Amino acid sequence: MLYLYMEVSEQQILKNILEIRTKQRFTQNYLGELLGIDGATYSRIEKGGIALSYSKLAEIAKALNVSAIDIITYPKIYIDKDNTNIQERISVTFEISSDKREHLLKMVTGEK
């Protein structure tokens, strides 16, 4: 079960949607098309002229290929620790010069 308390205004959520949309280089017309509405109607949603319901937020999130919670918490990304395997291992291979090796190892391990 997810319990989340955040005080985020509708204006902040709309700002987050705008930032995510522009980061993905989607136009208002294109996103409106994905949502089945015209660009002008979508523009009114994004500018706050039409109230943003949760169902509309969920539709916008799906069109942007993000979760609704990620729009709300943007630029942070929500990670559900209860459903994430923190024991996953990652293997990365780097080909670097020997003089950069120690610096890279310190960056990866968090040593100072």
Tab-separated table of C-alpha atoms in Angstrom, residues 3-112:
chain	number	residue	atom	x	y	z
A	3	TYR	CA	1.101	6.299	1.546
A	4	LEU	CA	2.353	9.580	0.233
A	5	TYR	CA	1.910	13.022	1.645
A	6	MET	CA	3.064	15.870	-0.491
A	7	GLU	CA	1.840	19.377	-0.798
A	8	VAL	CA	2.036	20.041	-4.519
A	9	SER	CA	-0.145	22.616	-6.196
A	10	GLU	CA	-1.948	22.062	-9.470
A	11	GLN	CA	0.204	24.847	-10.931
A	12	GLN	CA	3.374	22.943	-9.985
A	13	ILE	CA	2.026	19.761	-11.566
A	14	LEU	CA	1.184	21.675	-14.754
A	15	LYS	CA	4.679	23.169	-14.746
A	16	ASN	CA	6.119	19.668	-14.366
A	17	ILE	CA	4.019	18.417	-17.291
A	18	LEU	CA	5.284	21.311	-19.422
A	19	GLU	CA	8.907	20.562	-18.515
A	20	ILE	CA	8.560	16.834	-19.211
A	21	ARG	CA	6.731	17.504	-22.491
A	22	THR	CA	9.351	19.962	-23.724
A	23	LYS	CA	12.190	17.705	-22.558
A	24	GLN	CA	10.693	14.971	-24.747
A	25	ARG	CA	10.265	17.515	-27.556
A	26	PHE	CA	6.528	16.934	-27.792
A	27	THR	CA	4.450	19.829	-29.063
A	28	GLN	CA	1.100	20.644	-27.503
A	29	ASN	CA	-0.535	19.588	-30.764
A	30	TYR	CA	1.242	16.233	-30.739
A	31	LEU	CA	0.369	15.513	-27.116
A	32	GLY	CA	-3.209	16.590	-27.760
A	33	GLU	CA	-3.319	14.158	-30.671
A	34	LEU	CA	-2.080	11.334	-28.400
A	35	LEU	CA	-4.843	12.229	-25.941
A	36	GLY	CA	-7.525	12.414	-28.625
A	37	ILE	CA	-8.074	16.161	-28.235
A	38	ASP	CA	-6.985	19.141	-30.296
A	39	GLY	CA	-3.885	21.142	-29.463
A	40	ALA	CA	-5.851	24.186	-28.319
A	41	THR	CA	-7.777	22.129	-25.770
A	42	TYR	CA	-4.564	20.552	-24.545
A	43	SER	CA	-2.999	24.026	-24.264
A	44	ARG	CA	-5.886	25.132	-22.031
A	45	ILE	CA	-5.273	22.122	-19.756
A	46	GLU	CA	-1.548	22.858	-19.530
A	47	LYS	CA	-2.182	26.543	-18.802
A	48	GLY	CA	-4.732	25.745	-16.084
A	49	GLY	CA	-7.770	26.928	-18.039
A	50	ILE	CA	-9.304	23.472	-17.693
A	51	ALA	CA	-9.082	21.790	-14.294
A	52	LEU	CA	-6.686	18.856	-14.175
A	53	SER	CA	-8.435	15.746	-12.867
A	54	TYR	CA	-6.497	12.696	-11.741
A	55	SER	CA	-7.844	10.709	-14.690
A	56	LYS	CA	-6.579	13.389	-17.115
A	57	LEU	CA	-3.219	13.428	-15.296
A	58	ALA	CA	-3.023	9.645	-15.708
A	59	GLU	CA	-3.803	9.954	-19.441
A	60	ILE	CA	-1.136	12.641	-19.870
A	61	ALA	CA	1.377	10.530	-17.939
A	62	LYS	CA	0.673	7.543	-20.184
A	63	ALA	CA	1.119	9.694	-23.309
A	64	LEU	CA	4.422	11.003	-21.920
A	65	ASN	CA	5.468	7.452	-20.989
A	66	VAL	CA	5.941	8.306	-17.302
A	67	SER	CA	3.921	7.540	-14.192
A	68	ALA	CA	1.529	10.048	-12.667
A	69	ILE	CA	3.555	10.018	-9.440
A	70	ASP	CA	6.680	10.928	-11.440
A	71	ILE	CA	4.878	13.968	-12.850
A	72	ILE	CA	3.878	15.012	-9.337
A	73	THR	CA	7.370	14.522	-7.867
A	74	TYR	CA	9.308	15.761	-10.937
A	75	PRO	CA	12.274	16.141	-11.263
A	76	LYS	CA	12.595	13.372	-8.685
A	77	ILE	CA	11.502	9.899	-9.693
A	78	TYR	CA	9.445	7.836	-7.275
A	79	ILE	CA	10.850	4.399	-6.475
A	80	ASP	CA	8.658	2.006	-4.516
A	81	LYS	CA	11.211	0.429	-2.177
A	82	ASP	CA	8.758	-2.340	-1.263
A	83	ASN	CA	8.654	-3.560	-4.865
A	84	THR	CA	12.265	-2.948	-5.845
A	85	ASN	CA	14.977	-5.544	-5.534
A	86	ILE	CA	17.816	-3.555	-4.017
A	87	GLN	CA	20.071	-6.594	-4.269
A	88	GLU	CA	20.337	-6.307	-8.043
A	89	ARG	CA	23.874	-6.370	-9.345
A	90	ILE	CA	25.163	-4.250	-12.153
A	91	SER	CA	28.228	-5.074	-14.187
A	92	VAL	CA	29.963	-2.310	-16.091
A	93	THR	CA	33.170	-2.490	-18.084
A	94	PHE	CA	35.285	0.594	-18.670
A	95	GLU	CA	38.316	0.939	-20.865
A	96	ILE	CA	40.335	3.836	-19.470
A	97	SER	CA	43.915	4.929	-19.172
A	98	SER	CA	45.742	3.814	-16.031
A	99	ASP	CA	46.060	7.383	-14.735
A	100	LYS	CA	42.246	7.734	-14.655
A	101	ARG	CA	41.615	4.339	-13.005
A	102	GLU	CA	41.892	5.470	-9.369
A	103	HIS	CA	39.710	8.511	-9.966
A	104	LEU	CA	36.996	6.378	-11.602
A	105	LEU	CA	37.078	3.812	-8.800
A	106	LYS	CA	36.657	6.552	-6.209
A	107	MET	CA	33.692	7.982	-8.122
A	108	VAL	CA	32.005	4.598	-8.399
A	109	THR	CA	32.556	3.585	-4.774
A	110	GLY	CA	31.837	7.034	-3.351
A	111	GLU	CA	35.260	7.383	-1.747
A	112	LYS	CA	36.713	10.848	-1.293
